[in-house]
Amino acid sequence: MQPQGEVMSSTEEQEKWLADAMALVQHHAFFMHRALDANNLRDALKFSAQMLSELRTSKLSPQKYYELYMRTFDELRMLEVFFKEESKRGRTNADLYELVQHAGNILPRLYLLCTVGSVYIKSKEAPAKDVLKDLVEMSRGVQHPIRGLFLRSYLSQISRDKLPDVGSEYEGEGGNVMDAVEFVLQNFTEMNKLWVRMQHQGPAREKEKREKERSELRDLVGKNLHVLSQLEGVDLEMYKEVVLPRVLEQVVNCKDDLAQYYLMDCIIQVFPDDFHLQTLETLLGACPQLQPNVDIKTVMSQLMERLSNYAASSPEVLPEFLQVEAFTKLSNSVVKVIEAQPEMSLVGAVSLHVALLTFILRVHIDRLDYVDQVLGACVKKLEGKGKVKDSKATKQIVALLSAPLEKYNDVVTMLKLVNYPKVMQHLDYETNKVMATVIIQSIMKNGTYITTADKVDALFELLKELIKDGEGAPSMDELDEEDFKEEQNLVARLVHMLVNPDPEEMFKILTTARKHFGQGGPKRLEFTLAPLIFSALKLVRSLQGQAADDDSPVSLKKVFQFLHQTVEALSMVPAPELSLRLYLQCAEAASDCALEPVAYEFFTQAFMIYEEEIADSKAQVTAIHLIIGTLQRTQVFGVENRDTLTHKSTGYSAKLLKKPDQCRAVFACSHLFWVEAEHGIEDGERVLLCLKRALRIANAAQQMSSATRGSNGPMTLFVEILNKYLYYYEKGNPQVTSNVIQGLLELIQTEMQSENTAQDPGVDAFFASTIRYIQYQKLKTDEVGERYAAIQI
Amino acid sequence: MNFLIGAFKPPCTVSVEFKDAETRPEANIKKENGQMAPVPLFQSQESVVGEVRIEPLPGKKVEHMGVKIELLGQIELYFDRGSFYDFTSLVRELDVPGEIVDRKTFPFEFSTVEMPYESYNGVNVRLRYILKVTISRSYATNIVEYKDFWVRNFSPPPEINNSIKMEVGIEDCLHIEFEYSKSKYHLKDVIIGKIYFLLVRIKIKHMELEIRRRESTGSGPNTYNETETLAKYEIMDGAPVRGESIPIRLFLSPYDLTPTYRNINNKFSVKYYLNLVLVDEEDRRYFKQQEITMMRID
């Protein structure tokens, strides 16, 4: 490292040197102008040579040298005009051409020679090709990299409009396009050599600085390629046979990282797409021969990008791609490059594949096998590497995997890619999960239905990091719970996309999914099984109408077996509340299918869970209400079974911990005895029993309240019970009479006015609206109105 | 002193005129004072024809023992001042002893004179041709008048003109192969050639081609060599790498060259050399000198 001060001074030094040189150029230019004005050729040559001698400096950095060059360049333009005049005054251009070569120093001599050469070609006194050839040959005398580069750049500059290209005025006697190409190629080759050589001159510690300086000069070299690409006469044939092989030869042989990268890039950028397409083999053939540190992947990616864009530009060119087997060539080349550069980072290799894949997706969208082939190649590269740790490489792999996903927008298509999961395996746990999430989101977004068990299998193989604990996954405790939930919710949502109208296949899908979910461990089951069960229930609904046939691969029985096992598995998790609900769902479904034993079994399971696993009193309340609700709607049971179940329900209701809960559960139980349906039950007596029991409990609660708090609680329970009474009264339960209601009404009114009773505006409102309801019903003229007439308020 | 000069002033003026002075080509020759002056130009086998005009000063007459004109080819060696070697000496008697009173002209002619050597003005040697008119007198000193003329001879184009090709080097340091297209050049010729670098392990700064002239006078132990560098022509700038070939094209016309003279009358030689010089970054010079033959070709 250099101290800051020295760096500064070196910049200042540069400025000073440049200023000095500029001043001298100006000085000599002044005398040159004077000589030009005086038509004094000898002096003009003398002073111009002196001026050009300033370009012999070795002190300036490329940038400063460029400034100096530009200054003299302007002066040389004037000299050129003078030379033109001179030839009009009778001096032959051949003479001039010789005369300037008398200069003793080579650099000024060659600048002058180029300047006269330009006039000489224009005069057509000599064939352009000969003059050009001579100039490019003579320029070999300058071997100093910077000075040589600028000299040749000058040559390139003055010769640009004088090449004997097709259609140029210099074509014919001046040569043909071959000569033009030859000239530019030679100049290019020499410039590149000089440019490369810069790297090897000077002390090793300034390597970086030199690299920087070199990249400042790179366009001087690349300009030649641009000139070549601008030649009218360079058609595909010539490009293929001459230009490209020669340029590549130089690129490969120069063995310089910077140059190879830049030039390959240049070739790709300056020549037209269809040329590239037709010469793919040659161009790609050079890639594996480049230096191991050259960033080939970027080069090739760019090529593929260009070709992709070309293909995208118009569909007419697509046949061309097929004709030249672009893909095969590209993919072979990718393999070769990776082989040739064992040092290439994983990122590089993968990003090459990404580029190739992008190419396929643009050009051969229909060739899924190509896509798979690329993924396969990538798998090969990743083989034995285990999980990829490098974050950049991971990013590229994600890109590789996302590209087809985005392009096809269809996970089903991708599931055909055998190698896709293999690539995915190499992602580390986190990324894999992210990728899986992306896949699911894609499915969701596009509403893609997964319709066969095989696909489900394949899909879950992809998503396995979400579905089960893979190797390398952190233990459950370390997971962020929220994230985990989110992921599992996604998986749960996914279940609804696994749909097939054919029950047989659907069932297969379910079993497959079940199999995969089964490996997920208790924590996941909680999330994943529920949707699966609902999905199965949906299947049940669709099967419901069909005749039961035990021989068919899918029967209701089988589905229920499946459901049973699944819920059982869930209950093992344990997830008592959820499994209870699901059992009840299943029971109801079974009931709808008129499968009494099955429904009974589900209820049994539900009760078992209630008994064994639901200990929390609040949960019990919820559970019992659920059971009651379900049971009420279940009509499949015969008297015996029904009795058993209702008995159990009422029993459990009365055993709830809190009195109000008991009370509510009990009056809810009343519904079990009053089902308005085709084969409904209308057991008014038992209804009344339940209601009375509820009243008793409400009383007991009131007493407890006064005993513990010194005042009665609000009359909520009573109002609620009153409402139940009204319900049954309205329904025409003979056991519920107006007297009973009347009594209850009075009781409530008295109690509410009692000072002993806690006031609650909510209850007051509830009661008031109940009264209003009664009044409203009284107004009716129908049967209900008549019944209500019996009630006095 | 004026009168003295007047006293010893020859009583007549003598001038020599060439017959075809109007049409004869002239050579621009650098005189001793550095000025360029035109001099009549001849070549071997030409006849030297003209007339000598003797014009006595008014009122004077010239008594003489005879008038003669000599054509002399002389080699003059400076280190040996005063020693002239006449390799050619021809005499024509112009007048028998007598008196010249009036202006008198004597035509003379040396027909098809053998003038084998070219006129040459070197560092240590001069070869010249002169016409010497002598008016012999019995008492007074002879009246002598000189007239210089220049001789250039053309040689036929060489039948064999091989290229010069050579590989030279310093072991493990620098190996080059150079080639000059010819070994014999005429004075307005162009040297074409190339340098091929076989091995470069030194940091070369630049390379130049020198044209050197070596003039050797005397013989044996008394040989004097004088070398002048007539041209320094840079042919390469910067350091080449192995495999590089550098073109040479050097026009000879701007330089003041003469043909190669080999052992002229056993008195002197003038030889030309091409000296290829490589200069490295420490300003060390590596060179290789090759003789070339210069010729004057019509």
Coordinates of N, CA and C in Angstrom, one line a residue, chain A residues 11-186:
Chain A
T11 N -0.6 11.7 -8.9 CA -1.6 12.3 -9.7 C -1.2 13.7 -10.2
E12 N -0.6 14.5 -9.2 CA -0.2 15.8 -9.6 C 0.9 15.8 -10.6
E13 N 1.8 14.8 -10.4 CA 2.9 14.6 -11.3 C 2.3 14.4 -12.7
Q14 N 1.4 13.5 -12.8 CA 0.7 13.2 -14.1 C 0.2 14.5 -14.7
E15 N -0.5 15.2 -13.9 CA -1.1 16.5 -14.4 C 0.0 17.4 -15.0
K16 N 1.1 17.4 -14.2 CA 2.2 18.3 -14.6 C 2.8 17.8 -16.0
W17 N 3.1 16.5 -16.0 CA 3.7 16.0 -17.2 C 2.8 16.2 -18.4
L18 N 1.6 16.0 -18.2 CA 0.6 16.2 -19.3 C 0.6 17.7 -19.8
A19 N 0.6 18.6 -18.8 CA 0.6 20.0 -19.1 C 1.9 20.3 -19.9
D20 N 3.0 19.8 -19.4 CA 4.3 20.1 -20.1 C 4.2 19.6 -21.6
A21 N 3.7 18.4 -21.7 CA 3.7 17.8 -23.1 C 2.7 18.6 -23.9
M22 N 1.6 19.0 -23.4 CA 0.6 19.7 -24.1 C 1.2 21.0 -24.6
A23 N 2.0 21.7 -23.7 CA 2.6 23.0 -24.1 C 3.5 22.8 -25.2
L24 N 4.3 21.7 -25.2 CA 5.3 21.5 -26.2 C 4.6 21.2 -27.6
V25 N 3.5 20.4 -27.5 CA 2.8 20.1 -28.7 C 2.3 21.4 -29.3
Q26 N 1.8 22.2 -28.4 CA 1.2 23.5 -28.9 C 2.3 24.3 -29.6
H27 N 3.5 24.3 -28.9 CA 4.6 25.0 -29.4 C 5.0 24.6 -30.8
H28 N 5.2 23.3 -30.9 CA 5.6 22.7 -32.3 C 4.5 22.9 -33.3
A29 N 3.3 22.8 -32.8 CA 2.1 22.9 -33.7 C 2.1 24.3 -34.3
F30 N 2.5 25.3 -33.5 CA 2.5 26.6 -33.9 C 3.4 26.8 -35.1
F31 N 4.6 26.2 -35.0 CA 5.6 26.3 -36.1 C 5.2 25.5 -37.3
M32 N 4.5 24.4 -37.0 CA 4.0 23.6 -38.1 C 3.0 24.4 -38.9
H33 N 2.1 25.1 -38.1 CA 1.1 25.9 -38.8 C 1.7 26.9 -39.7
R34 N 2.8 27.5 -39.1 CA 3.5 28.6 -39.9 C 4.0 28.0 -41.2
A35 N 4.6 26.8 -41.0 CA 5.2 26.2 -42.2 C 4.1 25.8 -43.2
L36 N 3.0 25.4 -42.7 CA 1.8 25.0 -43.6 C 1.4 26.2 -44.3
D37 N 1.3 27.3 -43.6 CA 0.8 28.6 -44.3 C 1.8 29.0 -45.4
A38 N 3.1 28.7 -45.1 CA 4.1 29.1 -46.1 C 4.3 28.1 -47.1
N39 N 3.5 27.0 -47.1 CA 3.7 25.9 -48.1 C 5.1 25.3 -48.0
N40 N 5.6 25.3 -46.8 CA 7.0 24.8 -46.7 C 6.9 23.4 -46.2
L41 N 7.0 22.4 -47.1 CA 6.8 21.0 -46.8 C 7.9 20.5 -45.8
R42 N 9.1 20.9 -46.1 CA 10.2 20.4 -45.3 C 10.0 20.8 -43.8
D43 N 9.7 22.1 -43.6 CA 9.6 22.5 -42.2 C 8.3 21.9 -41.6
A44 N 7.3 21.8 -42.4 CA 6.1 21.2 -41.9 C 6.3 19.8 -41.4
L45 N 7.1 19.1 -42.2 CA 7.4 17.7 -41.7 C 8.3 17.8 -40.5
K46 N 9.2 18.7 -40.5 CA 10.1 18.8 -39.3 C 9.4 19.0 -38.0
F47 N 8.5 20.1 -38.1 CA 7.8 20.5 -36.9 C 6.7 19.5 -36.5
S48 N 6.1 18.9 -37.5 CA 5.1 17.9 -37.1 C 5.8 16.7 -36.5
A49 N 7.0 16.3 -37.0 CA 7.7 15.2 -36.3 C 8.0 15.6 -34.9
Q50 N 8.4 16.8 -34.7 CA 8.8 17.2 -33.3 C 7.6 17.2 -32.4
M51 N 6.5 17.6 -33.0 CA 5.3 17.6 -32.2 C 4.9 16.2 -31.8
L52 N 5.0 15.3 -32.8 CA 4.6 13.9 -32.6 C 5.6 13.2 -31.6
S53 N 6.8 13.8 -31.5 CA 7.7 13.2 -30.6 C 7.3 13.3 -29.2
E54 N 6.4 14.2 -28.9 CA 5.8 14.3 -27.5 C 5.1 13.0 -27.2
L55 N 4.6 12.3 -28.2 CA 3.8 11.1 -28.0 C 4.8 9.9 -27.6
R56 N 6.1 10.2 -27.6 CA 7.0 9.1 -27.3 C 7.1 9.0 -25.8
T57 N 6.5 9.8 -25.0 CA 6.6 9.7 -23.6 C 6.2 8.4 -23.0
S58 N 6.8 8.0 -21.9 CA 6.4 6.8 -21.2 C 5.9 7.1 -19.9
K59 N 5.8 8.4 -19.6 CA 5.4 8.8 -18.2 C 3.9 8.8 -18.0
L60 N 3.2 9.0 -19.0 CA 1.8 9.3 -18.8 C 0.9 8.0 -18.6
S61 N 0.0 8.1 -17.8 CA -1.0 7.0 -17.6 C -1.9 7.0 -18.9
P62 N -2.5 5.9 -19.1 CA -3.2 5.8 -20.4 C -4.2 6.9 -20.6
Q63 N -4.8 7.3 -19.5 CA -5.8 8.3 -19.6 C -5.2 9.7 -20.1
K64 N -4.1 10.0 -19.4 CA -3.5 11.3 -19.8 C -2.9 11.2 -21.2
Y65 N -2.4 10.0 -21.5 CA -1.8 9.8 -22.8 C -2.9 10.0 -23.9
Y66 N -4.1 9.6 -23.5 CA -5.2 9.7 -24.5 C -5.5 11.2 -24.7
E67 N -5.4 12.0 -23.7 CA -5.6 13.5 -23.9 C -4.6 14.1 -24.8
L68 N -3.4 13.6 -24.6 CA -2.3 14.1 -25.4 C -2.5 13.7 -26.9
Y69 N -2.9 12.4 -27.0 CA -3.1 11.9 -28.3 C -4.2 12.7 -29.1
M70 N -5.3 13.0 -28.3 CA -6.4 13.7 -29.0 C -5.9 15.1 -29.5
R71 N -5.1 15.7 -28.7 CA -4.6 17.0 -29.0 C -3.8 16.9 -30.3
T72 N -2.9 15.9 -30.4 CA -2.1 15.8 -31.7 C -3.0 15.3 -32.8
F73 N -4.0 14.5 -32.5 CA -4.9 14.0 -33.5 C -5.5 15.2 -34.3
D74 N -5.9 16.2 -33.6 CA -6.5 17.4 -34.2 C -5.5 18.0 -35.1
E75 N -4.2 18.1 -34.7 CA -3.2 18.8 -35.5 C -3.0 18.0 -36.8
L76 N -3.0 16.7 -36.6 CA -2.7 15.8 -37.8 C -3.8 16.0 -38.8
R77 N -5.0 16.3 -38.4 CA -6.0 16.5 -39.4 C -5.7 17.7 -40.3
M78 N -5.1 18.7 -39.7 CA -4.7 19.9 -40.5 C -3.6 19.5 -41.5
L79 N -2.7 18.7 -40.9 CA -1.5 18.2 -41.8 C -2.1 17.4 -43.0
E80 N -3.1 16.6 -42.7 CA -3.6 15.8 -43.7 C -4.2 16.7 -44.9
V81 N -4.9 17.7 -44.5 CA -5.4 18.6 -45.5 C -4.2 19.2 -46.3
F82 N -3.2 19.6 -45.6 CA -2.0 20.1 -46.3 C -1.4 19.1 -47.3
F83 N -1.3 17.9 -46.8 CA -0.8 16.9 -47.8 C -1.6 16.8 -49.0
K84 N -2.9 16.9 -48.8 CA -3.8 16.8 -49.9 C -3.6 17.9 -50.9
E85 N -3.4 19.1 -50.3 CA -3.0 20.3 -51.2 C -1.7 20.1 -51.9
E86 N -0.8 19.5 -51.1 CA 0.5 19.3 -51.7 C 0.5 18.4 -52.9
S87 N -0.3 17.4 -52.9 CA -0.4 16.6 -54.0 C -1.0 17.3 -55.2
K88 N -1.9 18.3 -54.9 CA -2.5 19.0 -56.0 C -1.4 20.0 -56.6
R89 N -0.4 20.3 -55.8 CA 0.6 21.2 -56.3 C 1.6 20.5 -57.1
G90 N 1.4 19.2 -57.3 CA 2.2 18.5 -58.2 C 3.1 17.5 -57.6
R91 N 3.2 17.4 -56.3 CA 4.0 16.4 -55.7 C 3.2 15.1 -55.6
T92 N 3.8 14.1 -56.1 CA 3.1 12.8 -56.1 C 2.9 12.3 -54.7
N93 N 1.9 11.6 -54.5 CA 1.7 11.0 -53.2 C 2.7 10.0 -52.8
A94 N 3.2 9.3 -53.8 CA 4.2 8.3 -53.6 C 5.5 9.0 -53.1
D95 N 5.8 10.1 -53.6 CA 6.9 10.9 -53.1 C 6.7 11.3 -51.7
L96 N 5.5 11.8 -51.4 CA 5.3 12.2 -50.0 C 5.4 11.0 -49.1
Y97 N 4.9 9.9 -49.6 CA 4.9 8.7 -48.8 C 6.3 8.3 -48.4
E98 N 7.2 8.5 -49.4 CA 8.6 8.2 -49.1 C 9.2 9.2 -48.2
L99 N 8.9 10.5 -48.5 CA 9.5 11.6 -47.8 C 9.3 11.5 -46.3
V100 N 8.1 11.2 -45.9 CA 7.8 11.2 -44.4 C 8.6 10.0 -43.7
Q101 N 9.0 9.1 -44.5 CA 9.7 8.0 -43.9 C 11.2 8.3 -43.6
H102 N 11.6 9.5 -44.0 CA 13.0 9.8 -43.7 C 13.1 10.2 -42.2
A103 N 12.0 10.4 -41.5 CA 12.1 10.8 -40.1 C 12.8 9.7 -39.3
G104 N 13.7 10.1 -38.5 CA 14.5 9.2 -37.8 C 13.8 8.4 -36.7
N105 N 12.9 9.1 -36.0 CA 12.2 8.4 -34.9 C 11.0 7.7 -35.4
I106 N 10.8 6.5 -34.9 CA 9.8 5.7 -35.5 C 8.3 6.1 -35.2
L107 N 8.1 6.6 -34.0 CA 6.7 6.9 -33.7 C 6.2 8.1 -34.5
P108 N 6.9 9.2 -34.6 CA 6.5 10.3 -35.4 C 6.4 9.9 -36.9
R109 N 7.3 9.0 -37.3 CA 7.4 8.6 -38.7 C 6.1 7.9 -39.0
L110 N 5.7 7.0 -38.1 CA 4.5 6.2 -38.5 C 3.2 7.0 -38.4
Y111 N 3.2 7.9 -37.5 CA 2.0 8.8 -37.5 C 1.9 9.6 -38.8
L112 N 3.1 10.1 -39.2 CA 3.1 10.8 -40.5 C 2.7 9.9 -41.7
L113 N 3.2 8.7 -41.6 CA 3.0 7.7 -42.7 C 1.5 7.4 -42.8
C114 N 0.9 7.2 -41.7 CA -0.5 7.0 -41.7 C -1.3 8.1 -42.2
T115 N -0.9 9.3 -41.9 CA -1.5 10.5 -42.3 C -1.4 10.7 -43.8
V116 N -0.2 10.5 -44.4 CA 0.0 10.5 -45.8 C -0.7 9.4 -46.5
G117 N -0.7 8.2 -45.8 CA -1.3 7.0 -46.4 C -2.8 7.3 -46.6
S118 N -3.4 8.0 -45.7 CA -4.8 8.3 -45.8 C -5.1 9.1 -47.1
V119 N -4.2 10.1 -47.3 CA -4.3 10.9 -48.5 C -4.0 10.1 -49.8
Y120 N -3.1 9.3 -49.6 CA -2.6 8.4 -50.7 C -3.8 7.5 -51.2
I121 N -4.4 6.9 -50.2 CA -5.5 6.0 -50.6 C -6.6 6.8 -51.3
K122 N -6.9 8.0 -50.7 CA -8.0 8.8 -51.2 C -7.7 9.2 -52.6
S123 N -6.5 9.5 -52.9 CA -6.1 9.9 -54.3 C -6.2 8.8 -55.3
K124 N -6.3 7.6 -54.8 CA -6.4 6.3 -55.6 C -5.2 6.2 -56.5
E125 N -4.1 6.8 -56.2 CA -2.9 6.7 -57.0 C -2.3 5.3 -56.7
A126 N -2.6 4.7 -55.6 CA -2.2 3.4 -55.3 C -3.4 2.6 -54.8
P127 N -3.4 1.3 -54.9 CA -4.5 0.6 -54.4 C -4.6 0.7 -52.9
A128 N -5.8 0.8 -52.4 CA -6.0 1.0 -51.0 C -5.4 -0.2 -50.3
K129 N -5.6 -1.4 -50.8 CA -5.1 -2.6 -50.1 C -3.6 -2.5 -49.8
D130 N -2.9 -2.1 -50.8 CA -1.4 -2.1 -50.7 C -1.0 -1.1 -49.6
V131 N -1.6 0.1 -49.7 CA -1.2 1.1 -48.7 C -1.6 0.6 -47.3
L132 N -2.8 0.1 -47.2 CA -3.2 -0.4 -45.8 C -2.3 -1.5 -45.3
K133 N -2.0 -2.4 -46.2 CA -1.2 -3.5 -45.8 C 0.2 -3.0 -45.3
D134 N 0.7 -2.0 -46.1 CA 2.0 -1.5 -45.7 C 1.9 -0.8 -44.3
L135 N 0.9 0.0 -44.1 CA 0.8 0.7 -42.9 C 0.7 -0.2 -41.7
V136 N -0.2 -1.2 -41.9 CA -0.4 -2.1 -40.7 C 0.9 -2.9 -40.5
E137 N 1.6 -3.2 -41.5 CA 2.8 -4.0 -41.4 C 3.9 -3.1 -40.7
M138 N 4.0 -1.9 -41.2 CA 5.1 -1.0 -40.6 C 4.8 -0.7 -39.2
S139 N 3.6 -0.7 -38.8 CA 3.2 -0.3 -37.4 C 3.8 -1.3 -36.4
R140 N 4.2 -2.5 -36.9 CA 4.8 -3.4 -36.0 C 6.1 -2.9 -35.2
G141 N 6.6 -1.8 -35.8 CA 7.8 -1.3 -35.2 C 7.6 -0.7 -33.9
V142 N 6.3 -0.4 -33.6 CA 6.1 0.2 -32.2 C 5.6 -1.0 -31.4
Q143 N 6.4 -1.4 -30.5 CA 6.1 -2.5 -29.6 C 5.7 -2.1 -28.2
H144 N 5.8 -0.8 -28.0 CA 5.5 -0.3 -26.6 C 3.9 -0.4 -26.5
P145 N 3.4 -1.0 -25.5 CA 2.0 -1.3 -25.5 C 1.1 0.0 -25.7
I146 N 1.3 1.0 -24.8 CA 0.4 2.1 -24.9 C 0.6 2.9 -26.2
R147 N 1.9 3.1 -26.5 CA 2.1 3.9 -27.8 C 1.7 3.1 -29.0
G148 N 1.9 1.8 -29.0 CA 1.5 1.0 -30.1 C 0.0 1.0 -30.2
L149 N -0.7 0.9 -29.1 CA -2.2 0.8 -29.1 C -2.7 2.1 -29.7
F150 N -2.2 3.2 -29.3 CA -2.7 4.5 -29.8 C -2.4 4.7 -31.3
L151 N -1.2 4.3 -31.7 CA -0.8 4.4 -33.1 C -1.7 3.6 -33.9
R152 N -2.0 2.4 -33.5 CA -2.8 1.5 -34.3 C -4.3 2.0 -34.3
S153 N -4.6 2.6 -33.2 CA -5.9 3.1 -33.1 C -6.1 4.3 -34.1
Y154 N -5.0 5.0 -34.2 CA -5.0 6.1 -35.2 C -5.1 5.6 -36.6
L155 N -4.4 4.5 -36.8 CA -4.5 3.8 -38.1 C -5.9 3.4 -38.4
S156 N -6.4 2.8 -37.4 CA -7.8 2.3 -37.5 C -8.8 3.4 -37.8
Q157 N -8.5 4.5 -37.1 CA -9.4 5.7 -37.3 C -9.3 6.3 -38.7
I158 N -8.1 6.5 -39.2 CA -8.0 7.1 -40.5 C -8.4 6.1 -41.6
S159 N -8.3 4.9 -41.4 CA -8.6 3.9 -42.4 C -10.1 3.5 -42.5
R160 N -10.8 3.9 -41.5 CA -12.2 3.3 -41.4 C -13.0 3.6 -42.7
D161 N -12.9 4.8 -43.2 CA -13.7 5.1 -44.3 C -13.0 4.8 -45.7
K162 N -11.9 4.1 -45.6 CA -11.1 3.9 -46.8 C -10.9 2.4 -47.1
L163 N -11.6 1.6 -46.3 CA -11.5 0.1 -46.5 C -12.1 -0.3 -47.9
P164 N -11.5 -1.1 -48.6 CA -12.1 -1.6 -49.9 C -13.2 -2.6 -49.6
D165 N -14.2 -2.1 -48.9 CA -15.4 -2.9 -48.6 C -16.3 -3.0 -49.8
V166 N -17.2 -3.9 -49.8 CA -18.2 -4.0 -50.9 C -19.0 -2.7 -50.9
G167 N -19.1 -2.2 -52.1 CA -19.9 -0.9 -52.2 C -19.1 0.3 -51.9
S168 N -17.8 0.1 -51.5 CA -17.0 1.3 -51.2 C -16.4 1.8 -52.5
E169 N -16.0 3.0 -52.5 CA -15.4 3.5 -53.8 C -14.0 3.0 -54.0
Y170 N -13.4 2.4 -52.9 CA -12.1 1.9 -53.0 C -12.1 0.4 -53.4
E171 N -13.3 -0.2 -53.6 CA -13.3 -1.5 -54.0 C -12.9 -1.6 -55.5
G172 N -12.5 -2.8 -55.9 CA -12.0 -3.0 -57.2 C -10.5 -2.9 -57.3
E173 N -10.0 -1.9 -57.9 CA -8.6 -1.8 -58.0 C -7.9 -1.7 -56.6
G174 N -8.7 -1.1 -55.7 CA -8.2 -0.9 -54.4 C -8.2 -2.2 -53.5
G175 N -8.7 -3.2 -54.1 CA -8.8 -4.5 -53.4 C -10.3 -4.9 -53.2
N176 N -10.5 -5.9 -52.5 CA -11.8 -6.3 -52.2 C -12.0 -6.5 -50.7
V177 N -13.2 -6.9 -50.3 CA -13.5 -7.0 -48.9 C -12.6 -7.9 -48.2
M178 N -12.1 -8.8 -48.8 CA -11.1 -9.8 -48.2 C -9.9 -9.0 -47.7
D179 N -9.5 -8.1 -48.5 CA -8.3 -7.2 -48.1 C -8.7 -6.4 -46.9
A180 N -9.9 -5.8 -47.0 CA -10.3 -5.0 -45.9 C -10.3 -5.8 -44.6
V181 N -10.9 -7.0 -44.7 CA -11.0 -7.9 -43.5 C -9.6 -8.2 -43.0
E182 N -8.8 -8.6 -43.9 CA -7.4 -9.0 -43.6 C -6.7 -7.8 -42.8
F183 N -6.9 -6.6 -43.3 CA -6.3 -5.5 -42.7 C -6.8 -5.3 -41.3
V184 N -8.1 -5.3 -41.1 CA -8.7 -5.0 -39.8 C -8.3 -6.2 -38.8
L185 N -8.3 -7.4 -39.3 CA -7.9 -8.5 -38.5 C -6.5 -8.4 -38.0
Q186 N -5.7 -8.0 -38.9 CA -4.3 -7.9 -38.5 C -4.1 -6.8 -37.5

